[in-house]
mmCIF file of C-alpha atoms in Angstrom:
data_model
loop_
_atom_site.group_PDB
_atom_site.id
_atom_site.type_symbol
_atom_site.label_atom_id
_atom_site.label_comp_id
_atom_site.label_asym_id
_atom_site.label_seq_id
_atom_site.Cartn_x
_atom_site.Cartn_y
_atom_site.Cartn_z
ATOM 1 C CA MET A 1 0.000 0.000 0.000
ATOM 2 C CA PRO A 2 1.438 3.407 -0.970
ATOM 3 C CA GLU A 3 1.828 6.203 1.550
ATOM 4 C CA LEU A 4 -1.384 8.209 1.544
ATOM 5 C CA THR A 5 -1.004 11.935 1.022
ATOM 6 C CA GLU A 6 -3.561 14.119 2.784
ATOM 7 C CA PHE A 7 -5.309 14.757 -0.536
ATOM 8 C CA LEU A 8 -5.480 11.041 -1.374
ATOM 9 C CA ARG A 9 -6.827 10.331 2.115
ATOM 10 C CA ARG A 10 -9.556 12.947 1.599
ATOM 11 C CA ILE A 11 -10.439 11.722 -1.903
ATOM 12 C CA THR A 12 -10.684 8.157 -0.621
ATOM 13 C CA ALA A 13 -13.009 9.324 2.169
ATOM 14 C CA LEU A 14 -15.098 11.231 -0.401
ATOM 15 C CA ALA A 15 -15.366 8.095 -2.546
ATOM 16 C CA ALA A 16 -16.464 6.068 0.485
ATOM 17 C CA THR A 17 -18.849 8.587 2.097
ATOM 18 C CA GLY A 18 -19.789 11.270 -0.447
ATOM 19 C CA ASP A 19 -18.405 14.005 1.831
ATOM 20 C CA TYR A 20 -15.347 16.250 1.471
ATOM 21 C CA ALA A 21 -14.952 18.610 4.451
ATOM 22 C CA GLY A 22 -18.725 19.059 4.635
ATOM 23 C CA LEU A 23 -19.157 19.423 0.875
ATOM 24 C CA ARG A 24 -21.804 16.776 0.231
ATOM 25 C CA LEU A 25 -25.089 16.630 -1.632
ATOM 26 C CA GLY A 26 -27.699 18.672 0.149
ATOM 27 C CA ALA A 27 -25.207 20.570 2.334
ATOM 28 C CA SER A 28 -26.496 24.005 3.345
ATOM 29 C CA LEU A 29 -24.753 27.029 1.831
ATOM 30 C CA PRO A 30 -25.114 29.087 5.058
ATOM 31 C CA GLU A 31 -23.737 26.207 7.158
ATOM 32 C CA LEU A 32 -20.785 25.735 4.817
ATOM 33 C CA ALA A 33 -20.120 29.490 4.911
ATOM 34 C CA ALA A 34 -20.141 29.386 8.716
ATOM 35 C CA ARG A 35 -17.633 26.523 8.590
ATOM 36 C CA HIS A 36 -15.275 27.644 5.789
ATOM 37 C CA GLY A 37 -15.946 31.388 5.494
ATOM 38 C CA ASP A 38 -17.897 33.260 2.844
ATOM 39 C CA PRO A 39 -17.602 31.642 -0.581
ATOM 40 C CA TRP A 40 -16.492 33.431 -3.717
ATOM 41 C CA ASP A 41 -19.282 33.994 -6.245
ATOM 42 C CA GLY A 42 -18.832 32.027 -9.477
ATOM 43 C CA GLY A 43 -21.969 33.372 -11.121
ATOM 44 C CA ARG A 44 -25.084 32.006 -12.738
ATOM 45 C CA LEU A 45 -25.005 28.731 -14.644
ATOM 46 C CA HIS A 46 -27.781 29.760 -17.037
ATOM 47 C CA LYS A 47 -28.243 33.188 -18.620
ATOM 48 C CA GLY A 48 -31.166 35.012 -17.082
ATOM 49 C CA GLU A 49 -31.617 32.582 -14.191
ATOM 50 C CA ARG A 50 -30.073 33.166 -10.758
ATOM 51 C CA TRP A 51 -30.187 29.471 -9.819
ATOM 52 C CA PRO A 52 -28.469 27.093 -9.992
ATOM 53 C CA HIS A 53 -25.525 29.261 -9.007
ATOM 54 C CA ALA A 54 -21.792 28.599 -8.680
ATOM 55 C CA PHE A 55 -19.837 29.434 -5.539
ATOM 56 C CA GLY A 56 -16.555 28.186 -4.187
ATOM 57 C CA TRP A 57 -14.070 27.962 -1.375
ATOM 58 C CA GLY A 58 -10.468 28.208 -2.519
ATOM 59 C CA ASP A 59 -10.209 25.899 -5.529
ATOM 60 C CA ALA A 60 -13.345 23.876 -4.693
ATOM 61 C CA TRP A 61 -15.996 24.796 -7.271
ATOM 62 C CA THR A 62 -19.568 24.242 -6.089
ATOM 63 C CA VAL A 63 -23.088 24.546 -7.509
ATOM 64 C CA PHE A 64 -26.100 25.316 -5.319
ATOM 65 C CA CYS A 65 -29.832 25.116 -5.968
ATOM 66 C CA ALA A 66 -32.278 27.952 -5.146
ATOM 67 C CA CYS A 67 -32.924 26.303 -1.764
ATOM 68 C CA ARG A 68 -29.198 26.859 -0.989
ATOM 69 C CA ARG A 69 -28.407 23.136 -1.005
ATOM 70 C CA LEU A 70 -25.292 21.756 -2.696
ATOM 71 C CA ARG A 71 -25.992 20.060 -6.041
ATOM 72 C CA SER A 72 -22.426 19.324 -7.133
ATOM 73 C CA PHE A 73 -18.788 20.234 -6.719
ATOM 74 C CA SER A 74 -15.493 19.661 -8.478
ATOM 75 C CA LEU A 75 -11.810 19.867 -7.681
ATOM 76 C CA PRO A 76 -9.357 20.624 -10.522
ATOM 77 C CA ALA A 77 -6.647 18.174 -9.454
ATOM 78 C CA TRP A 78 -4.632 18.872 -12.633
ATOM 79 C CA HIS A 79 -3.410 22.110 -11.053
ATOM 80 C CA GLY A 80 -1.076 20.009 -8.861
ATOM 81 C CA GLU A 81 -1.597 22.115 -5.751
ATOM 82 C CA LEU A 82 -4.935 23.423 -4.536
ATOM 83 C CA GLU A 83 -6.340 25.524 -1.742
ATOM 84 C CA LEU A 84 -9.174 23.379 -0.367
ATOM 85 C CA PRO A 85 -11.602 23.326 2.551
ATOM 86 C CA ARG A 86 -10.201 21.783 5.737
ATOM 87 C CA SER A 87 -12.005 19.028 7.588
ATOM 88 C CA ALA A 88 -12.710 21.308 10.578
ATOM 89 C CA SER A 89 -12.890 24.816 9.097
ATOM 90 C CA GLY A 90 -11.093 27.225 6.809
ATOM 91 C CA LEU A 91 -8.781 26.367 3.914
ATOM 92 C CA GLU A 92 -5.451 24.613 3.436
ATOM 93 C CA THR A 93 -3.074 24.007 0.526
ATOM 94 C CA LEU A 94 -2.634 20.397 -0.602
ATOM 95 C CA ASP A 95 -0.522 18.631 -3.220
ATOM 96 C CA THR A 96 -3.033 16.989 -5.574
ATOM 97 C CA LYS A 97 -0.730 14.777 -7.633
ATOM 98 C CA VAL A 98 -2.178 11.248 -7.401
ATOM 99 C CA THR A 99 -1.385 8.331 -9.714
ATOM 100 C CA GLU A 100 -3.970 5.768 -10.746
ATOM 101 C CA ALA A 101 -2.031 2.985 -8.999
ATOM 102 C CA ASP A 102 -2.048 4.883 -5.682
ATOM 103 C CA LEU A 103 -5.688 5.886 -6.112
ATOM 104 C CA THR A 104 -6.989 2.395 -6.883
ATOM 105 C CA ALA A 105 -4.900 0.892 -4.058
ATOM 106 C CA ALA A 106 -6.371 3.395 -1.575
ATOM 107 C CA LEU A 107 -9.927 2.837 -2.868
ATOM 108 C CA THR A 108 -9.518 -0.932 -2.666
ATOM 109 C CA ALA A 109 -8.118 -0.714 0.891
ATOM 110 C CA ALA A 110 -11.147 1.401 1.862
ATOM 111 C CA GLY A 111 -13.523 -1.226 0.459
ATOM 112 C CA CYS A 112 -14.759 1.004 -2.359
ATOM 113 C CA HIS A 113 -16.185 -0.404 -5.578
ATOM 114 C CA TRP A 114 -16.239 1.511 -8.843
ATOM 115 C CA ARG A 115 -16.953 1.161 -12.497
ATOM 116 C CA THR A 116 -14.535 2.409 -15.110
ATOM 117 C CA ILE A 117 -15.985 4.576 -17.847
ATOM 118 C CA THR A 118 -14.052 5.142 -21.061
ATOM 119 C CA TYR A 119 -14.852 7.570 -23.836
ATOM 120 C CA PRO A 120 -14.358 6.488 -27.477
ATOM 121 C CA ASP A 121 -14.257 10.163 -28.541
ATOM 122 C CA ILE A 122 -11.805 11.176 -25.799
ATOM 123 C CA PRO A 123 -8.701 9.004 -25.956
ATOM 124 C CA GLY A 124 -6.367 9.157 -22.976
ATOM 125 C CA GLN A 125 -9.126 9.760 -20.437
ATOM 126 C CA ARG A 126 -11.235 7.516 -18.216
ATOM 127 C CA THR A 127 -13.348 7.951 -15.122
ATOM 128 C CA LEU A 128 -13.674 5.830 -12.012
ATOM 129 C CA GLU A 129 -17.291 6.301 -10.926
ATOM 130 C CA LEU A 130 -18.442 5.432 -7.421
ATOM 131 C CA GLU A 131 -21.802 5.532 -5.652
ATOM 132 C CA PRO A 132 -21.103 6.192 -1.950
ATOM 133 C CA ALA A 133 -24.806 6.723 -1.192
ATOM 134 C CA PRO A 134 -28.033 6.222 -3.142
ATOM 135 C CA GLU A 135 -28.304 8.694 -6.029
ATOM 136 C CA THR A 136 -24.878 10.169 -5.178
ATOM 137 C CA ARG A 137 -21.982 9.866 -7.603
ATOM 138 C CA VAL A 138 -18.266 10.549 -7.260
ATOM 139 C CA GLY A 139 -16.251 10.747 -10.457
ATOM 140 C CA LEU A 140 -12.459 10.487 -10.442
ATOM 141 C CA VAL A 141 -11.216 11.511 -13.893
ATOM 142 C CA LEU A 142 -7.841 10.104 -14.946
ATOM 143 C CA VAL A 143 -5.676 11.139 -17.890
ATOM 144 C CA ASP A 144 -2.661 9.561 -19.526
ATOM 145 C CA ARG A 145 -0.996 12.956 -20.131
ATOM 146 C CA LEU A 146 -1.632 16.589 -19.292
ATOM 147 C CA ASP A 147 -0.862 17.881 -22.790
ATOM 148 C CA PHE A 148 -1.416 15.982 -26.023
ATOM 149 C CA ASP A 149 1.920 17.054 -27.486
ATOM 150 C CA GLN A 150 3.637 15.229 -24.588
ATOM 151 C CA PRO A 151 4.252 11.467 -24.320
ATOM 152 C CA ALA A 152 1.879 9.371 -22.205
ATOM 153 C CA PHE A 153 2.698 8.872 -18.513
ATOM 154 C CA ASP A 154 3.815 5.488 -17.192
ATOM 155 C CA ASP A 155 0.908 5.700 -14.716
ATOM 156 C CA TRP A 156 -2.240 7.741 -15.348
ATOM 157 C CA LEU A 157 -2.848 10.831 -13.178
ATOM 158 C CA LEU A 158 -5.911 12.077 -11.359
ATOM 159 C CA ASN A 159 -7.130 15.102 -13.321
ATOM 160 C CA LYS A 160 -10.464 16.071 -11.766
ATOM 161 C CA VAL A 161 -12.679 15.050 -8.850
ATOM 162 C CA GLY A 162 -16.423 15.545 -8.987
ATOM 163 C CA LEU A 163 -19.485 14.911 -6.838
ATOM 164 C CA TRP A 164 -23.026 15.118 -8.157
ATOM 165 C CA GLY A 165 -26.453 13.643 -7.688
ATOM 166 C CA TYR A 166 -29.931 13.788 -9.089
ATOM 167 C CA ASP A 167 -31.974 16.980 -9.113
ATOM 168 C CA HIS A 168 -34.707 17.418 -6.583
ATOM 169 C CA PRO A 169 -37.513 18.668 -8.850
ATOM 170 C CA ASP A 170 -39.646 19.985 -6.002
ATOM 171 C CA CYS A 171 -37.022 22.400 -4.673
ATOM 172 C CA PRO A 172 -38.690 24.577 -2.046
ATOM 173 C CA GLY A 173 -36.505 27.604 -2.801
ATOM 174 C CA PRO A 174 -35.075 29.808 -0.063
ATOM 175 C CA ASP A 175 -37.021 30.505 3.102
ATOM 176 C CA ARG A 176 -38.152 34.126 2.544
ATOM 177 C CA THR A 177 -38.913 34.554 6.261
ATOM 178 C CA LEU A 178 -35.185 34.497 6.985
ATOM 179 C CA PRO A 179 -33.059 37.655 6.637
ATOM 180 C CA GLU A 180 -31.132 38.257 3.399
ATOM 181 C CA ASP A 181 -28.347 35.662 3.287
ATOM 182 C CA GLY A 182 -26.017 37.616 1.013
ATOM 183 C CA TRP A 183 -26.343 35.066 -1.764
ATOM 184 C CA GLY A 184 -29.362 36.460 -3.552
ATOM 185 C CA ALA A 185 -32.233 35.149 -1.445
ATOM 186 C CA THR A 186 -34.348 38.164 -2.353
ATOM 187 C CA GLY A 187 -33.296 38.248 -6.014
ATOM 188 C CA PRO A 188 -34.905 36.375 -8.924
#
């Protein structure tokens, strides 16, 4: 078993539980802000519609529904070093370089099961997809090189980490009886 870096330990826990430092499907935007500080505003996902809306903490990119519940998040592991939410609170900088061999060894040791998805139209990329909870998906995207004019790696690298689930079509929206939350509760 390879030595687990802090990032690999966290990704393995995400794959097993669907939670990364409180970032999990249905997590409350105000509660996450209380834990990690105010998020940066990434903007609307659809022109003319406030929700869903992107926010983030450090390099963790998140999407929230109108009811201020987390719908998805992603971590751009290809950057090599990221500022990410801590387990307790705040942010920390982590080395995100993880090989496929180390990743699959850690997932196997944690008792995780995954399916491998390949893309005929995207050579040099595959995804390990896990289901840590019903209707919750974790995708671990691997690449054989970071730039197509470079030779392939001996061992594939983790490129992106994602968490998503299924929409809740009967979203209640924000509670208008609460004071303005600073994230557009009174806006369209």
